[in-house]
């Protein structure tokens, strides 16, 4: 993971600032940095989104493919995640440098998203036990400036919102299975409900306090952090502690409460933004990667 | 400006793929009009005074047809009168999608400069490109794109002044027309427009009949059951309730057809269809879906000959039913075949049909029936006002559709081929009917010919063996200009003989993938008709650069063997070479040289050596079980001025014929082995499957009638028993038997070695065989040349050569072309035979009975190689008493019993009562059977100067 080297004096400066609820870039402890979201940026995916958070930039593409439901859940489709830590993001990822981080991120994403309480997996099923949609969610890190989890989760939520799955008709063959037919109208597609899709909020314990959306400098001062997935209703669906240091139960409780509060506040503006973008329709001038 | 086009597609493996294509819009696409001052175009296509006398548009105008107009009315668009037409890219693409032949025709028109057809790439024009809207079907979008483009044109042309040309949309779609009118476009229906052309009423004939159900009130009675929609058919085929197959109408009975259902592997069946209702408007060669009837309704194929010769009336269905009943002869269960009915058409395989018009009895009527030359195609109803002019001509007609309430399909006149009976016209007809590509070679094809004067370059010499010093000569039939093989033979120092077969190196001139190559591969073979040759490659190659003429240096592909005196091959090698043939001989000339003991030059010695070896080779081959079969080939003596046949003789076979043949066979076998060793997956080979034992029934029965036994267990047994089958005092018997044996054989076919496991050539008794020796006239040989050249490292390979699926598809085309060329050849001989008998009047000849049928005998006249049928029943009067015995087979007519091989005497005359199907008629003279045979007519002496005004 991209790290910065801080001197003792710098650390003390950051620490003292946070103690007084005034961070290096002027934010308070529960503030996010400036965030930009654009959807439908990659035309050959079924749904895509690009999110920049401070200088962190991630791109998420969703591709729908026909598959067979897993035997354990015959009436559900499923998601597949892959995180590509490109060397564009930081030179450390060159070669196989990003692999470990990629695995870690991927595993977390499976835990957070690949269950029917988070994503409406039932709607991905076409015919139980035979055909379902499986969504390949590919995450590409473009730039690392701290707080990858939050940025990725927001991008995934936006991309899933943007995903348009072609409508298929199932015709029953007289004997031996079903036949899938595609509609020839490209506008004829189904959308995925993202009502319950959580976002990840990472809380970093710095000194006695904790901050959200830590920059790389703040990260360097952290002993331990808590990753939690929070639904729009404010329920926490998943928590995970990372980092070498330990957290006492009281501060875990405090951090969870703060995470729920922040997460709930994050979903509202996110959804309204996505809906607003949607109303602009096809005529919208795309920003893309050069804007 | 960049746009992207997105669509989803189902992949073959069942997945779903989203495909995004970039689509660039430009602002430098010009309108192509002469009047336009805005567009910076260098050359214009559309004329300033685009006037055509019309009631509707009295101003200059450009036509813009929509897709359906192009698809259905291409015959009208092809008319030289129709000029200044804008073909939109949208239309062009849709046409290409829907029908490849029409697309090709449209492209041809676009290339023709006098037609002034302009392609406007509206899909890439900044102002005329539109995107599909939600809820809009693909067709609606295209219609809108067309309207937008027409709108653009009319605005654009207005800028050049109000008296300039206007854009006129031609559409037959009512909805499209209304929408166009709403946006103030000039729009007409195709019919409306064509009818408004004052000066040219004949164009109306070429209009395809629209499927306008409500227009046709004349007969509302529904005659045929409905066809199922494609989706239902597909489901039915999947589940096995329907069968898919090719519809093959019967030649002899218009109420009967079979559907050939291709099964898995060898497992294919034929379904019998009987009666108009069950045939349900299918036309020969259509791909149809059939449903099998319950087993108790299965029928046996009828052996009745029925021709649809009624006048055009739809009402008398009762008569039809009676005929159908008459057909359903009570058959025993064994003869019953799976019987079914057509439930839907999967793919129509309509092409323009040649034939003649039967003018309607009512003089003013514009509706006429057209009788195609091919008996398997039903008659077609067309509308024309030129019936009287067309009555004696061969014409082409295209089918437009076959509504449920019509007894006949509807069609329209395409073009006239010329007067019936005319030699050129008839040749054209038989080429068209046999699907022989015979147009002149296009400029694109000719551009790949070598530049003249052509000579062998030093580079060529460097990679080739110089065999110019050898005494090579060619032996061919007289008048042959495409000499593709030459031979040499010389004695080596060790006493062995060196024999070389030199084949024209056509693959040197025809490089893979260019237009010349594609044309040749499509044509597949040169077609030899009487007095006419349809070349596979342009004449410069076939008769000059590739032809191994004497005393010129030519490139060759040589196969050289070292043989001992017992004709055993010691060594084989293949090489590209340069040769200089010393003599081009005919079979007769070569034979004379061999026989003339006074001649002792190199050429003659070489021929003698070859002849000696050939005899040994032939003996060896026959010992292995190769068949010597017989078929009579005739040769016409053609009048050099009128090109009419003046005499007819059967081809003679000389020793030298078999000498050349023997070495060609040897070369083919050697090459086949070599390319198969090198390319086991993609060698192009030729096989001749052994016929199923039942094929020989007729042969064994025939031999049994003379007390002889024919063994058919193997080729060897067959060859041996044919050799000993002789009857004293009947020298011709053996030949007759061999002719019969030929009829039992299967067709030899090309195949790709990777797609088949049975390589055996039954007739030649060779385990492997291919065609190498005639690359000028057969495309298969060119491929074999390329394979061999790669095998010996003389040439480079290319992807298609080693792709077994492509190879296999090519084989299918070659087999088809080969079969068709044979049919065309036969038809040409038949036509010339008719011409001959027309000039000779009535002749009395002796012949032999070849087959005995239920109501007729088929007689072969050896003198002319002619086969004819003597019928014993006739339509008008009650026929003689006939007793047919299938066992013999014998036919008892009154008191006389006819057996196979009986000698009879017949009169031959030309029956030209039906201009379209002229035929040779034979009647019995001897034996005399009262009421059956005809009195001996005095043979008319042949007119001194045969006057032929046909």
Coordinates of N, CA, C and O in Angstrom, one line a residue, chain A residues 40 42-47 63-66 133 166 168 172-175 179-187 282, chain B residues 4 6-11 14-20 131-138 235-236 238-241:
Chain A
X40 N -21.4 5.6 -16.4 CA -21.4 5.3 -17.9 C -20.2 5.8 -18.6 O -20.3 6.5 -19.6
X42 N -17.4 3.8 -19.4 CA -16.8 2.8 -20.3 C -18.0 2.2 -21.1 O -18.8 1.5 -20.6
X43 N -17.9 2.4 -22.4 CA -19.1 2.1 -23.2 C -19.3 0.6 -23.4 O -20.4 0.1 -23.6
X44 N -18.2 -0.2 -23.4 CA -18.5 -1.6 -23.6 C -18.7 -2.5 -22.4 O -18.6 -3.7 -22.4
X45 N -19.0 -1.8 -21.3 CA -19.5 -2.5 -20.1 C -21.0 -2.3 -20.0 O -21.6 -1.5 -20.7
X46 N -21.6 -3.1 -19.1 CA -23.0 -2.9 -18.9 C -23.3 -1.8 -17.9 O -24.4 -1.3 -17.8
X47 N -22.3 -1.5 -17.1 CA -22.5 -0.4 -16.1 C -21.1 0.0 -15.7 O -20.2 -0.9 -15.5
X63 N -19.8 -6.1 -15.9 CA -20.2 -6.8 -17.1 C -21.2 -8.0 -16.7 O -20.9 -8.8 -15.8
X64 N -22.3 -8.1 -17.4 CA -23.2 -9.1 -17.1 C -23.0 -10.3 -18.1 O -22.9 -10.1 -19.3
X65 N -22.9 -11.5 -17.6 CA -22.8 -12.6 -18.5 C -23.8 -13.7 -18.0 O -24.2 -13.8 -16.9
X66 N -24.2 -14.5 -19.0 CA -25.1 -15.6 -18.6 C -24.3 -16.7 -18.0 O -23.2 -17.1 -18.4
X133 N -27.9 -14.4 -14.3 CA -26.8 -13.5 -14.7 C -25.7 -13.5 -13.7 O -26.0 -13.6 -12.5
X166 N -29.4 -6.6 -20.4 CA -30.3 -6.9 -21.5 C -31.4 -7.8 -21.1 O -31.3 -8.7 -20.3
X168 N -34.0 -10.6 -21.4 CA -34.1 -11.9 -22.1 C -35.5 -12.5 -21.9 O -36.1 -12.3 -20.9
X172 N -39.9 -22.0 -23.4 CA -39.8 -23.3 -23.0 C -39.6 -24.2 -24.2 O -40.5 -24.2 -25.1
X173 N -38.6 -24.9 -24.3 CA -38.5 -25.9 -25.4 C -39.4 -27.1 -25.0 O -39.7 -27.3 -23.8
X174 N -39.9 -27.8 -26.0 CA -40.9 -28.8 -25.7 C -40.3 -29.9 -24.9 O -41.0 -30.5 -24.0
X175 N -39.1 -30.2 -25.1 CA -38.4 -31.1 -24.3 C -37.0 -30.7 -24.2 O -36.4 -30.3 -25.1
X179 N -34.9 -22.2 -23.7 CA -34.2 -21.4 -24.8 C -34.2 -20.0 -24.4 O -35.2 -19.4 -24.0
X180 N -33.1 -19.3 -24.6 CA -33.0 -17.9 -24.2 C -33.0 -17.1 -25.5 O -32.3 -17.3 -26.4
X181 N -33.9 -16.1 -25.5 CA -33.9 -15.2 -26.6 C -33.7 -13.8 -26.2 O -34.1 -13.3 -25.1
X182 N -33.0 -13.0 -27.0 CA -32.6 -11.7 -26.6 C -33.6 -10.7 -27.4 O -34.0 -11.0 -28.5
X183 N -33.9 -9.7 -26.7 CA -34.7 -8.6 -27.4 C -33.8 -7.8 -28.3 O -32.6 -7.6 -28.0
X184 N -34.3 -7.4 -29.4 CA -33.4 -6.7 -30.4 C -33.3 -5.2 -30.1 O -32.6 -4.5 -30.8
X185 N -34.1 -4.7 -29.1 CA -34.1 -3.3 -28.8 C -33.0 -3.1 -27.7 O -33.1 -3.6 -26.6
X186 N -32.0 -2.3 -28.0 CA -30.9 -2.1 -27.0 C -31.4 -1.3 -25.8 O -30.8 -1.3 -24.8
X187 N -32.6 -0.7 -25.9 CA -33.1 0.1 -24.8 C -33.9 -0.8 -23.9 O -34.3 -0.4 -22.8
X282 N -28.9 10.7 -22.5 CA -27.8 10.4 -23.4 C -27.1 11.7 -23.9 O -26.0 11.6 -24.4
Chain B
X4 N -21.1 6.3 -30.8 CA -20.8 4.8 -30.8 C -22.2 4.1 -31.0 O -23.2 4.6 -30.6
X6 N -24.2 0.7 -30.1 CA -24.2 -0.3 -29.2 C -25.3 -1.3 -29.5 O -26.4 -0.9 -29.8
X7 N -25.0 -2.6 -29.4 CA -26.0 -3.6 -29.5 C -25.6 -4.8 -28.8 O -24.4 -5.0 -28.5
X8 N -26.6 -5.6 -28.4 CA -26.2 -6.9 -27.7 C -26.5 -8.0 -28.6 O -27.3 -8.0 -29.5
X9 N -25.7 -9.0 -28.5 CA -25.7 -10.1 -29.4 C -25.6 -11.4 -28.6 O -24.9 -11.5 -27.6
X10 N -26.3 -12.5 -29.1 CA -26.1 -13.8 -28.5 C -25.0 -14.5 -29.2 O -24.9 -14.6 -30.4
X11 N -24.0 -15.0 -28.4 CA -22.9 -15.7 -29.0 C -23.3 -17.1 -29.3 O -24.3 -17.6 -28.8
X14 N -23.9 -19.4 -26.5 CA -25.1 -19.2 -25.7 C -24.9 -18.0 -24.8 O -25.8 -17.7 -24.0
X15 N -23.8 -17.4 -24.8 CA -23.6 -16.2 -23.9 C -24.2 -15.0 -24.6 O -24.7 -15.0 -25.7
X16 N -24.1 -13.9 -23.8 CA -24.7 -12.6 -24.3 C -23.5 -11.6 -24.3 O -22.8 -11.5 -23.4
X17 N -23.4 -11.0 -25.5 CA -22.2 -10.1 -25.6 C -22.7 -8.7 -25.9 O -23.6 -8.5 -26.7
X18 N -22.1 -7.7 -25.3 CA -22.4 -6.4 -25.6 C -21.4 -5.9 -26.6 O -20.2 -6.0 -26.3
X19 N -21.8 -5.4 -27.7 CA -20.8 -5.0 -28.7 C -20.9 -3.5 -28.9 O -22.0 -2.9 -29.1
X20 N -19.8 -2.8 -28.9 CA -19.8 -1.4 -29.1 C -18.9 -1.1 -30.3 O -17.8 -1.5 -30.4
X131 N -30.0 8.5 -34.2 CA -29.8 7.3 -33.3 C -31.1 6.7 -33.0 O -32.2 7.4 -33.0
X132 N -31.1 5.5 -32.7 CA -32.3 4.7 -32.4 C -32.9 5.3 -31.1 O -32.2 5.5 -30.2
X133 N -34.2 5.4 -31.1 CA -34.8 6.0 -29.9 C -35.4 4.8 -29.1 O -35.7 3.8 -29.6
X134 N -35.6 5.1 -27.8 CA -36.2 4.0 -27.0 C -37.6 3.6 -27.6 O -38.3 4.5 -27.9
X135 N -37.8 2.4 -27.6 CA -39.1 1.9 -28.1 C -39.3 1.9 -29.6 O -40.3 1.5 -30.1
X136 N -38.2 2.2 -30.3 CA -38.3 2.2 -31.8 C -37.7 0.9 -32.3 O -36.6 0.5 -31.9
X137 N -38.4 0.3 -33.2 CA -37.8 -1.0 -33.7 C -36.8 -0.6 -34.8 O -36.7 0.5 -35.2
X138 N -35.9 -1.6 -35.1 CA -34.8 -1.4 -36.0 C -35.4 -0.9 -37.4 O -34.8 0.0 -38.0
X235 N -39.4 -24.3 -33.4 CA -39.7 -25.1 -32.2 C -40.1 -26.5 -32.6 O -39.6 -27.5 -32.0
X236 N -40.9 -26.6 -33.6 CA -41.3 -27.9 -34.1 C -40.2 -28.8 -34.6 O -40.1 -30.0 -34.3
X238 N -37.1 -28.5 -33.6 CA -36.3 -28.9 -32.4 C -36.9 -30.1 -31.7 O -36.2 -31.0 -31.3
X239 N -38.2 -30.1 -31.6 CA -38.8 -31.1 -30.8 C -39.1 -32.4 -31.7 O -39.4 -33.4 -31.2
X240 N -38.8 -32.3 -33.0 CA -39.0 -33.4 -33.8 C -40.3 -33.6 -34.4 O -40.6 -34.6 -35.1
X241 N -41.3 -32.7 -34.2 CA -42.6 -32.9 -34.8 C -42.6 -32.5 -36.3 O -43.3 -33.1 -37.1

